[in-house]
């Protein structure tokens, strides 16, 4: 895939999060997906990642991930700088995130998000 196609894949992935569509999210991940929501423990495979995706989608009445910057290297790597917003129990939780995706064969094979866990926890309802 081209760098532009990889960027489009990641944009569609973010859009699926914003409408809380777990099936669409999972459809864009490779069967052997590696996901590391740093500083949490890494996850491998669709079963583990689906459980997390469904939990996050269920815990937030609204999700609005805003991409502020996006870039691709041409080798399948897409980097995003985002503001991930979640409405939980009527309260806005907003977290700056740096995301790194490795796209392969039209799917996301690796996904890493870097954020400050304390920034997230301090805002929880």
Short mmCIF file of N, CA, C and O in Angstrom, two decimals:
data_model
loop_
_atom_site.label_atom_id
_atom_site.label_comp_id
_atom_site.label_asym_id
_atom_site.label_seq_id
_atom_site.Cartn_x
_atom_site.Cartn_y
_atom_site.Cartn_z
N UNK A 1 0.84 -1.19 0.00
CA UNK A 1 0.00 0.00 0.00
C UNK A 1 0.88 1.24 0.00
O UNK A 1 1.99 1.23 0.49
N UNK A 2 0.34 2.32 -0.47
CA UNK A 2 1.07 3.58 -0.48
C UNK A 2 0.92 4.26 0.87
O UNK A 2 0.05 3.93 1.67
N UNK A 3 1.77 5.25 1.12
CA UNK A 3 1.68 6.02 2.35
C UNK A 3 0.31 6.66 2.50
O UNK A 3 -0.27 6.67 3.60
N UNK A 4 -0.25 7.16 1.40
CA UNK A 4 -1.57 7.79 1.46
C UNK A 4 -2.64 6.75 1.80
O UNK A 4 -3.56 7.03 2.56
N UNK A 5 -2.54 5.54 1.25
CA UNK A 5 -3.50 4.48 1.57
C UNK A 5 -3.41 4.08 3.04
O UNK A 5 -4.42 3.82 3.68
N UNK A 6 -2.18 4.02 3.57
CA UNK A 6 -1.99 3.70 4.98
C UNK A 6 -2.60 4.78 5.87
O UNK A 6 -3.26 4.48 6.87
N UNK A 7 -2.40 6.04 5.49
CA UNK A 7 -3.00 7.14 6.24
C UNK A 7 -4.52 7.04 6.20
O UNK A 7 -5.19 7.21 7.22
N UNK A 8 -5.07 6.73 5.04
CA UNK A 8 -6.52 6.60 4.92
C UNK A 8 -7.05 5.46 5.78
O UNK A 8 -8.10 5.58 6.41
N UNK A 9 -6.34 4.34 5.84
CA UNK A 9 -6.72 3.22 6.70
C UNK A 9 -6.79 3.68 8.16
O UNK A 9 -7.76 3.40 8.87
N UNK A 10 -5.77 4.39 8.61
CA UNK A 10 -5.75 4.85 10.00
C UNK A 10 -6.86 5.88 10.23
O UNK A 10 -7.52 5.85 11.28
N UNK A 11 -7.11 6.75 9.29
CA UNK A 11 -8.23 7.71 9.43
C UNK A 11 -9.57 6.97 9.55
O UNK A 11 -10.41 7.33 10.36
N UNK A 12 -9.77 5.93 8.74
CA UNK A 12 -11.01 5.14 8.84
C UNK A 12 -11.11 4.43 10.19
O UNK A 12 -12.20 4.32 10.76
N UNK A 13 -9.97 3.98 10.68
CA UNK A 13 -9.89 3.32 11.99
C UNK A 13 -10.34 4.28 13.09
O UNK A 13 -11.16 3.93 13.94
N UNK A 14 -9.84 5.51 13.04
CA UNK A 14 -10.21 6.54 14.03
C UNK A 14 -11.71 6.85 13.89
O UNK A 14 -12.42 6.98 14.90
N UNK A 15 -12.19 6.95 12.67
CA UNK A 15 -13.62 7.21 12.45
C UNK A 15 -14.47 6.10 13.06
O UNK A 15 -15.51 6.37 13.67
N UNK A 16 -14.04 4.86 12.92
CA UNK A 16 -14.79 3.74 13.51
C UNK A 16 -14.83 3.85 15.03
O UNK A 16 -15.85 3.56 15.67
N UNK A 17 -13.73 4.31 15.63
CA UNK A 17 -13.74 4.56 17.08
C UNK A 17 -14.75 5.66 17.42
O UNK A 17 -15.48 5.55 18.40
N UNK A 18 -14.78 6.69 16.61
CA UNK A 18 -15.65 7.83 16.92
C UNK A 18 -17.13 7.49 16.84
O UNK A 18 -17.95 8.19 17.43
N UNK A 19 -17.48 6.43 16.12
CA UNK A 19 -18.88 5.99 16.10
C UNK A 19 -19.06 4.73 16.95
O UNK A 19 -20.13 4.11 16.92
N UNK A 20 -18.01 4.35 17.66
CA UNK A 20 -18.05 3.23 18.61
C UNK A 20 -18.49 1.93 17.93
O UNK A 20 -19.27 1.17 18.46
N UNK A 21 -17.93 1.67 16.73
CA UNK A 21 -18.28 0.49 15.95
C UNK A 21 -17.19 -0.57 16.11
O UNK A 21 -16.22 -0.62 15.35
N UNK A 22 -17.35 -1.42 17.12
CA UNK A 22 -16.34 -2.42 17.43
C UNK A 22 -16.07 -3.36 16.26
O UNK A 22 -14.92 -3.74 16.01
N UNK A 23 -17.12 -3.73 15.52
CA UNK A 23 -16.92 -4.63 14.38
C UNK A 23 -16.08 -3.97 13.29
O UNK A 23 -15.19 -4.61 12.71
N UNK A 24 -16.35 -2.70 13.00
CA UNK A 24 -15.55 -1.98 11.99
C UNK A 24 -14.11 -1.81 12.46
O UNK A 24 -13.18 -1.94 11.67
N UNK A 25 -13.93 -1.53 13.73
CA UNK A 25 -12.58 -1.39 14.30
C UNK A 25 -11.82 -2.70 14.09
O UNK A 25 -10.70 -2.71 13.56
N UNK A 26 -12.44 -3.79 14.49
CA UNK A 26 -11.78 -5.09 14.41
C UNK A 26 -11.51 -5.51 12.97
O UNK A 26 -10.50 -6.15 12.70
N UNK A 27 -12.38 -5.12 12.04
CA UNK A 27 -12.20 -5.49 10.63
C UNK A 27 -10.94 -4.88 10.03
O UNK A 27 -10.42 -5.39 9.04
N UNK A 28 -10.45 -3.82 10.62
CA UNK A 28 -9.26 -3.15 10.10
C UNK A 28 -7.96 -3.66 10.73
O UNK A 28 -6.88 -3.23 10.36
N UNK A 29 -8.09 -4.58 11.68
CA UNK A 29 -6.92 -5.14 12.36
C UNK A 29 -6.58 -6.51 11.79
O UNK A 29 -7.47 -7.30 11.49
N UNK A 30 -5.30 -6.80 11.67
CA UNK A 30 -4.89 -8.12 11.18
C UNK A 30 -5.21 -9.18 12.24
O UNK A 30 -5.32 -8.85 13.43
N UNK A 31 -5.39 -10.43 11.83
CA UNK A 31 -5.72 -11.49 12.78
C UNK A 31 -4.68 -11.66 13.89
O UNK A 31 -5.01 -12.07 15.00
N UNK A 32 -3.43 -11.33 13.59
CA UNK A 32 -2.39 -11.45 14.61
C UNK A 32 -1.96 -10.08 15.15
O UNK A 32 -0.80 -9.86 15.48
N UNK A 33 -2.94 -9.18 15.28
CA UNK A 33 -2.68 -7.82 15.74
C UNK A 33 -1.88 -7.80 17.05
O UNK A 33 -2.13 -8.61 17.94
N UNK A 34 -0.92 -6.90 17.10
CA UNK A 34 -0.19 -6.60 18.33
C UNK A 34 -0.60 -5.20 18.75
O UNK A 34 -0.44 -4.26 17.96
N UNK A 35 -1.15 -5.06 19.94
CA UNK A 35 -1.62 -3.76 20.44
C UNK A 35 -0.98 -3.50 21.79
O UNK A 35 -1.10 -4.31 22.70
N UNK A 36 -0.32 -2.36 21.89
CA UNK A 36 0.28 -1.96 23.16
C UNK A 36 -0.19 -0.55 23.50
O UNK A 36 0.23 0.41 22.89
N UNK A 37 -1.09 -0.49 24.44
CA UNK A 37 -1.60 0.78 24.95
C UNK A 37 -0.68 1.15 26.12
O UNK A 37 -0.98 0.87 27.28
N UNK A 38 0.44 1.74 25.77
CA UNK A 38 1.49 2.03 26.75
C UNK A 38 0.99 3.13 27.68
O UNK A 38 0.51 4.15 27.18
N UNK A 39 0.97 2.94 28.95
CA UNK A 39 1.77 2.06 29.80
C UNK A 39 1.09 0.78 30.28
O UNK A 39 1.52 0.18 31.27
N UNK A 40 0.08 0.28 29.61
CA UNK A 40 -0.58 -0.95 30.00
C UNK A 40 0.18 -2.15 29.43
O UNK A 40 1.13 -1.99 28.68
N UNK A 41 -0.28 -3.33 29.76
CA UNK A 41 0.33 -4.55 29.23
C UNK A 41 -0.06 -4.72 27.75
O UNK A 41 -1.18 -4.41 27.38
N UNK A 42 0.86 -5.22 26.91
CA UNK A 42 0.54 -5.41 25.50
C UNK A 42 -0.45 -6.57 25.31
O UNK A 42 -0.54 -7.48 26.14
N UNK A 43 -1.18 -6.51 24.21
CA UNK A 43 -2.14 -7.55 23.84
C UNK A 43 -1.79 -8.07 22.46
O UNK A 43 -1.36 -7.32 21.59
N UNK A 44 -2.05 -9.36 22.24
CA UNK A 44 -1.82 -9.97 20.93
C UNK A 44 -3.04 -10.78 20.53
O UNK A 44 -3.62 -11.49 21.36
N UNK A 45 -3.41 -10.67 19.26
CA UNK A 45 -4.51 -11.44 18.71
C UNK A 45 -5.85 -10.75 18.85
O UNK A 45 -6.05 -9.89 19.71
N UNK A 46 -6.76 -11.13 17.97
CA UNK A 46 -8.04 -10.44 17.91
C UNK A 46 -8.91 -10.66 19.13
O UNK A 46 -9.66 -9.77 19.52
N UNK A 47 -8.86 -11.82 19.77
CA UNK A 47 -9.72 -12.07 20.93
C UNK A 47 -9.39 -11.10 22.06
O UNK A 47 -10.29 -10.48 22.65
N UNK A 48 -8.13 -10.95 22.38
CA UNK A 48 -7.72 -10.05 23.46
C UNK A 48 -8.01 -8.60 23.12
O UNK A 48 -8.50 -7.83 23.95
N UNK A 49 -7.72 -8.21 21.88
CA UNK A 49 -7.94 -6.83 21.47
C UNK A 49 -9.44 -6.54 21.41
O UNK A 49 -9.89 -5.48 21.87
N UNK A 50 -10.25 -7.46 20.89
CA UNK A 50 -11.70 -7.25 20.83
C UNK A 50 -12.27 -7.01 22.23
O UNK A 50 -13.11 -6.14 22.41
N UNK A 51 -11.83 -7.77 23.21
CA UNK A 51 -12.34 -7.59 24.58
C UNK A 51 -12.08 -6.16 25.06
O UNK A 51 -12.96 -5.53 25.67
N UNK A 52 -10.91 -5.63 24.77
CA UNK A 52 -10.57 -4.27 25.17
C UNK A 52 -11.38 -3.25 24.38
O UNK A 52 -11.92 -2.30 24.94
N UNK A 53 -11.48 -3.44 23.08
CA UNK A 53 -12.25 -2.53 22.23
C UNK A 53 -13.70 -2.46 22.71
O UNK A 53 -14.27 -1.38 22.89
N UNK A 54 -14.30 -3.62 22.94
CA UNK A 54 -15.70 -3.65 23.38
C UNK A 54 -15.88 -3.01 24.75
O UNK A 54 -16.85 -2.31 25.00
N UNK A 55 -14.91 -3.21 25.65
CA UNK A 55 -14.98 -2.60 26.99
C UNK A 55 -14.92 -1.09 26.89
O UNK A 55 -15.70 -0.38 27.53
N UNK A 56 -14.00 -0.57 26.08
CA UNK A 56 -13.87 0.88 25.93
C UNK A 56 -15.13 1.46 25.29
O UNK A 56 -15.66 2.48 25.75
N UNK A 57 -15.61 0.83 24.23
CA UNK A 57 -16.82 1.33 23.56
C UNK A 57 -18.02 1.32 24.51
O UNK A 57 -18.85 2.24 24.46
N UNK A 58 -18.13 0.31 25.36
CA UNK A 58 -19.25 0.22 26.30
C UNK A 58 -19.13 1.23 27.45
O UNK A 58 -20.13 1.70 27.98
N UNK A 59 -17.89 1.57 27.83
CA UNK A 59 -17.70 2.45 28.98
C UNK A 59 -17.88 3.93 28.64
O UNK A 59 -18.02 4.76 29.54
N UNK A 60 -17.89 4.27 27.35
CA UNK A 60 -18.00 5.67 26.94
C UNK A 60 -19.29 5.85 26.14
O UNK A 60 -19.53 5.12 25.18
N UNK A 61 -20.07 6.84 26.53
CA UNK A 61 -21.29 7.13 25.75
C UNK A 61 -20.95 7.88 24.46
O UNK A 61 -21.72 7.83 23.51
N UNK A 62 -19.81 8.54 24.46
CA UNK A 62 -19.31 9.21 23.25
C UNK A 62 -17.79 9.06 23.19
O UNK A 62 -17.13 9.08 24.23
N UNK A 63 -17.29 8.92 21.98
CA UNK A 63 -15.84 8.90 21.72
C UNK A 63 -15.58 9.88 20.60
O UNK A 63 -16.29 9.89 19.59
N UNK A 64 -14.58 10.72 20.79
CA UNK A 64 -14.19 11.68 19.76
C UNK A 64 -12.68 11.81 19.76
O UNK A 64 -12.11 12.56 20.54
N UNK A 65 -12.04 11.04 18.89
CA UNK A 65 -10.60 11.11 18.75
C UNK A 65 -10.30 12.11 17.65
O UNK A 65 -10.74 11.96 16.52
N UNK A 66 -9.54 13.12 18.00
CA UNK A 66 -9.21 14.20 17.07
C UNK A 66 -7.75 14.06 16.66
O UNK A 66 -6.85 14.12 17.51
N UNK A 67 -7.51 13.86 15.37
CA UNK A 67 -6.14 13.79 14.86
C UNK A 67 -5.64 15.22 14.66
O UNK A 67 -6.23 15.98 13.89
N UNK A 68 -4.56 15.56 15.33
CA UNK A 68 -3.98 16.89 15.14
C UNK A 68 -2.84 16.85 14.12
O UNK A 68 -2.61 17.83 13.42
N UNK A 69 -2.15 15.71 14.05
CA UNK A 69 -1.08 15.51 13.06
C UNK A 69 -1.07 14.05 12.65
O UNK A 69 -1.30 13.17 13.49
N UNK A 70 -0.79 13.81 11.38
CA UNK A 70 -0.67 12.45 10.88
C UNK A 70 0.41 12.43 9.81
O UNK A 70 0.51 13.35 9.00
N UNK A 71 1.23 11.38 9.85
CA UNK A 71 2.33 11.25 8.88
C UNK A 71 2.59 9.78 8.62
O UNK A 71 2.37 8.93 9.50
N UNK A 72 3.06 9.48 7.42
CA UNK A 72 3.41 8.11 7.06
C UNK A 72 4.83 8.10 6.51
O UNK A 72 5.26 9.05 5.86
N UNK A 73 5.53 7.00 6.76
CA UNK A 73 6.91 6.90 6.32
C UNK A 73 7.06 6.25 4.96
O UNK A 73 8.13 6.31 4.37
N UNK A 74 5.99 5.60 4.47
CA UNK A 74 6.09 4.92 3.18
C UNK A 74 6.40 3.44 3.32
O UNK A 74 6.31 2.69 2.36
N UNK A 75 6.77 3.00 4.52
CA UNK A 75 7.04 1.57 4.76
C UNK A 75 5.92 0.90 5.55
O UNK A 75 6.10 -0.16 6.11
N UNK A 76 4.76 1.56 5.61
CA UNK A 76 3.63 1.02 6.34
C UNK A 76 3.43 1.63 7.71
O UNK A 76 2.46 1.33 8.38
N UNK A 77 4.35 2.50 8.12
CA UNK A 77 4.24 3.14 9.43
C UNK A 77 3.46 4.44 9.32
O UNK A 77 3.76 5.28 8.46
N UNK A 78 2.46 4.59 10.19
CA UNK A 78 1.68 5.82 10.27
C UNK A 78 1.76 6.31 11.72
O UNK A 78 1.53 5.55 12.66
N UNK A 79 2.08 7.58 11.88
CA UNK A 79 2.16 8.20 13.20
C UNK A 79 1.04 9.22 13.34
O UNK A 79 0.79 10.00 12.42
N UNK A 80 0.38 9.21 14.49
CA UNK A 80 -0.67 10.18 14.76
C UNK A 80 -0.40 10.87 16.08
O UNK A 80 0.05 10.25 17.03
N UNK A 81 -0.69 12.15 16.09
CA UNK A 81 -0.79 12.90 17.34
C UNK A 81 -2.26 13.20 17.47
O UNK A 81 -2.88 13.72 16.54
N UNK A 82 -2.85 12.84 18.63
CA UNK A 82 -4.30 12.94 18.77
C UNK A 82 -4.68 13.50 20.14
O UNK A 82 -3.89 13.47 21.08
N UNK A 83 -5.92 13.92 20.20
CA UNK A 83 -6.57 14.21 21.48
C UNK A 83 -7.74 13.24 21.54
O UNK A 83 -8.67 13.32 20.74
N UNK A 84 -7.65 12.26 22.44
CA UNK A 84 -8.68 11.25 22.56
C UNK A 84 -9.66 11.67 23.65
O UNK A 84 -9.29 11.80 24.82
N UNK A 85 -10.90 11.93 23.24
CA UNK A 85 -11.95 12.37 24.16
C UNK A 85 -12.96 11.24 24.35
O UNK A 85 -13.38 10.61 23.38
N UNK A 86 -13.34 11.03 25.59
CA UNK A 86 -14.33 10.04 25.96
C UNK A 86 -15.33 10.70 26.89
O UNK A 86 -14.93 11.41 27.81
N UNK A 87 -16.63 10.46 26.68
CA UNK A 87 -17.63 10.89 27.65
C UNK A 87 -18.00 9.66 28.45
O UNK A 87 -18.50 8.67 27.90
N UNK A 88 -17.70 9.73 29.75
CA UNK A 88 -17.94 8.60 30.65
C UNK A 88 -18.78 9.08 31.82
O UNK A 88 -18.36 10.01 32.52
N UNK A 89 -19.92 8.46 32.01
CA UNK A 89 -20.85 8.85 33.08
C UNK A 89 -21.12 10.35 33.03
O UNK A 89 -21.16 11.02 34.06
N UNK A 90 -21.29 10.88 31.81
CA UNK A 90 -21.61 12.29 31.63
C UNK A 90 -20.44 13.23 31.80
O UNK A 90 -20.60 14.45 31.75
N UNK A 91 -19.24 12.70 31.95
CA UNK A 91 -18.06 13.52 32.20
C UNK A 91 -17.04 13.36 31.08
O UNK A 91 -16.78 12.24 30.63
N UNK A 92 -16.47 14.46 30.61
CA UNK A 92 -15.46 14.43 29.55
C UNK A 92 -14.11 14.01 30.12
O UNK A 92 -13.64 14.57 31.10
N UNK A 93 -13.52 13.02 29.49
CA UNK A 93 -12.15 12.58 29.79
C UNK A 93 -11.37 12.81 28.51
O UNK A 93 -11.71 12.27 27.46
N UNK A 94 -10.32 13.64 28.59
CA UNK A 94 -9.57 14.05 27.40
C UNK A 94 -8.08 13.76 27.62
O UNK A 94 -7.50 14.23 28.60
N UNK A 95 -7.49 13.00 26.70
CA UNK A 95 -6.11 12.55 26.87
C UNK A 95 -5.30 12.78 25.60
O UNK A 95 -5.68 12.29 24.53
N UNK A 96 -4.18 13.51 25.68
CA UNK A 96 -3.27 13.61 24.54
C UNK A 96 -2.61 12.24 24.30
O UNK A 96 -2.17 11.59 25.24
N UNK A 97 -2.55 11.83 23.02
CA UNK A 97 -2.03 10.51 22.67
C UNK A 97 -1.13 10.62 21.45
O UNK A 97 -1.44 11.34 20.51
N UNK A 98 -0.06 9.85 21.48
CA UNK A 98 0.79 9.65 20.30
C UNK A 98 0.57 8.22 19.87
O UNK A 98 0.75 7.29 20.67
N UNK A 99 0.12 8.01 18.64
CA UNK A 99 -0.14 6.66 18.14
C UNK A 99 0.82 6.28 17.03
O UNK A 99 1.15 7.10 16.19
N UNK A 100 1.24 5.03 17.05
CA UNK A 100 2.10 4.49 16.00
C UNK A 100 1.45 3.22 15.47
O UNK A 100 1.11 2.32 16.24
N UNK A 101 1.22 3.17 14.17
CA UNK A 101 0.56 2.05 13.51
C UNK A 101 1.49 1.49 12.45
O UNK A 101 2.15 2.24 11.75
N UNK A 102 1.51 0.15 12.33
CA UNK A 102 2.21 -0.48 11.21
C UNK A 102 1.16 -1.18 10.37
O UNK A 102 0.49 -2.11 10.84
N UNK A 103 1.00 -0.69 9.16
CA UNK A 103 -0.01 -1.22 8.25
C UNK A 103 0.64 -2.25 7.33
O UNK A 103 1.77 -2.08 6.89
N UNK A 104 -0.13 -3.31 7.07
CA UNK A 104 0.41 -4.40 6.26
C UNK A 104 -0.76 -5.09 5.55
O UNK A 104 -1.70 -5.54 6.21
N UNK A 105 -0.71 -5.13 4.24
CA UNK A 105 -1.74 -5.83 3.48
C UNK A 105 -3.14 -5.28 3.66
O UNK A 105 -4.11 -6.03 3.64
N UNK A 106 -3.25 -3.98 3.86
CA UNK A 106 -4.56 -3.35 4.00
C UNK A 106 -5.17 -3.44 5.39
O UNK A 106 -6.33 -3.07 5.58
N UNK A 107 -4.40 -3.93 6.35
CA UNK A 107 -4.86 -3.97 7.74
C UNK A 107 -3.79 -3.36 8.66
O UNK A 107 -2.64 -3.15 8.25
N UNK A 108 -4.17 -3.14 9.90
CA UNK A 108 -3.23 -2.66 10.91
C UNK A 108 -2.67 -3.88 11.62
O UNK A 108 -3.42 -4.64 12.25
N UNK A 109 -1.37 -4.08 11.51
CA UNK A 109 -0.70 -5.25 12.11
C UNK A 109 -0.17 -4.95 13.50
O UNK A 109 -0.10 -5.85 14.35
N UNK A 110 0.23 -3.71 13.72
CA UNK A 110 0.73 -3.29 15.04
C UNK A 110 0.15 -1.92 15.35
O UNK A 110 0.05 -1.06 14.47
N UNK A 111 -0.19 -1.74 16.62
CA UNK A 111 -0.78 -0.47 17.07
C UNK A 111 -0.27 -0.18 18.47
O UNK A 111 -0.42 -0.98 19.38
N UNK A 112 0.39 0.96 18.59
CA UNK A 112 0.91 1.40 19.89
C UNK A 112 0.39 2.81 20.16
O UNK A 112 0.49 3.68 19.30
N UNK A 113 -0.16 3.01 21.33
CA UNK A 113 -0.58 4.34 21.77
C UNK A 113 0.21 4.70 23.03
O UNK A 113 0.30 3.89 23.96
N UNK A 114 0.76 5.89 23.03
CA UNK A 114 1.54 6.40 24.16
C UNK A 114 0.77 7.54 24.80
O UNK A 114 0.40 8.49 24.11
N UNK A 115 0.53 7.43 26.10
CA UNK A 115 -0.19 8.47 26.82
C UNK A 115 0.21 8.42 28.29
O UNK A 115 0.82 7.46 28.75
N UNK A 116 -0.18 9.46 29.03
CA UNK A 116 0.11 9.53 30.46
C UNK A 116 -1.08 8.96 31.23
O UNK A 116 -2.17 9.54 31.21
N UNK A 117 -0.87 7.84 31.90
CA UNK A 117 -1.95 7.16 32.60
C UNK A 117 -2.55 8.03 33.71
O UNK A 117 -3.75 8.02 33.92
N UNK A 118 -1.73 8.79 34.41
CA UNK A 118 -2.24 9.64 35.48
C UNK A 118 -3.16 10.74 34.94
O UNK A 118 -4.16 11.09 35.58
N UNK A 119 -2.85 11.28 33.77
CA UNK A 119 -3.74 12.27 33.15
C UNK A 119 -5.10 11.67 32.92
O UNK A 119 -6.13 12.31 33.15
N UNK A 120 -5.15 10.44 32.47
CA UNK A 120 -6.40 9.72 32.25
C UNK A 120 -7.12 9.46 33.58
O UNK A 120 -8.29 9.81 33.74
N UNK A 121 -6.43 8.87 34.52
CA UNK A 121 -7.05 8.48 35.80
C UNK A 121 -7.60 9.67 36.58
O UNK A 121 -8.64 9.55 37.22
N UNK A 122 -6.91 10.79 36.55
CA UNK A 122 -7.38 11.98 37.30
C UNK A 122 -8.71 12.49 36.81
O UNK A 122 -9.42 13.17 37.54
N UNK A 123 -9.08 12.18 35.58
CA UNK A 123 -10.33 12.69 35.00
C UNK A 123 -11.49 11.72 35.11
O UNK A 123 -12.62 12.08 34.79
N UNK A 124 -11.23 10.50 35.53
CA UNK A 124 -12.31 9.50 35.58
C UNK A 124 -13.42 9.92 36.53
O UNK A 124 -13.15 10.48 37.59
N UNK A 125 -14.67 9.62 36.15
CA UNK A 125 -15.79 9.94 37.05
C UNK A 125 -15.76 9.07 38.30
O UNK A 125 -15.20 8.03 38.33
#
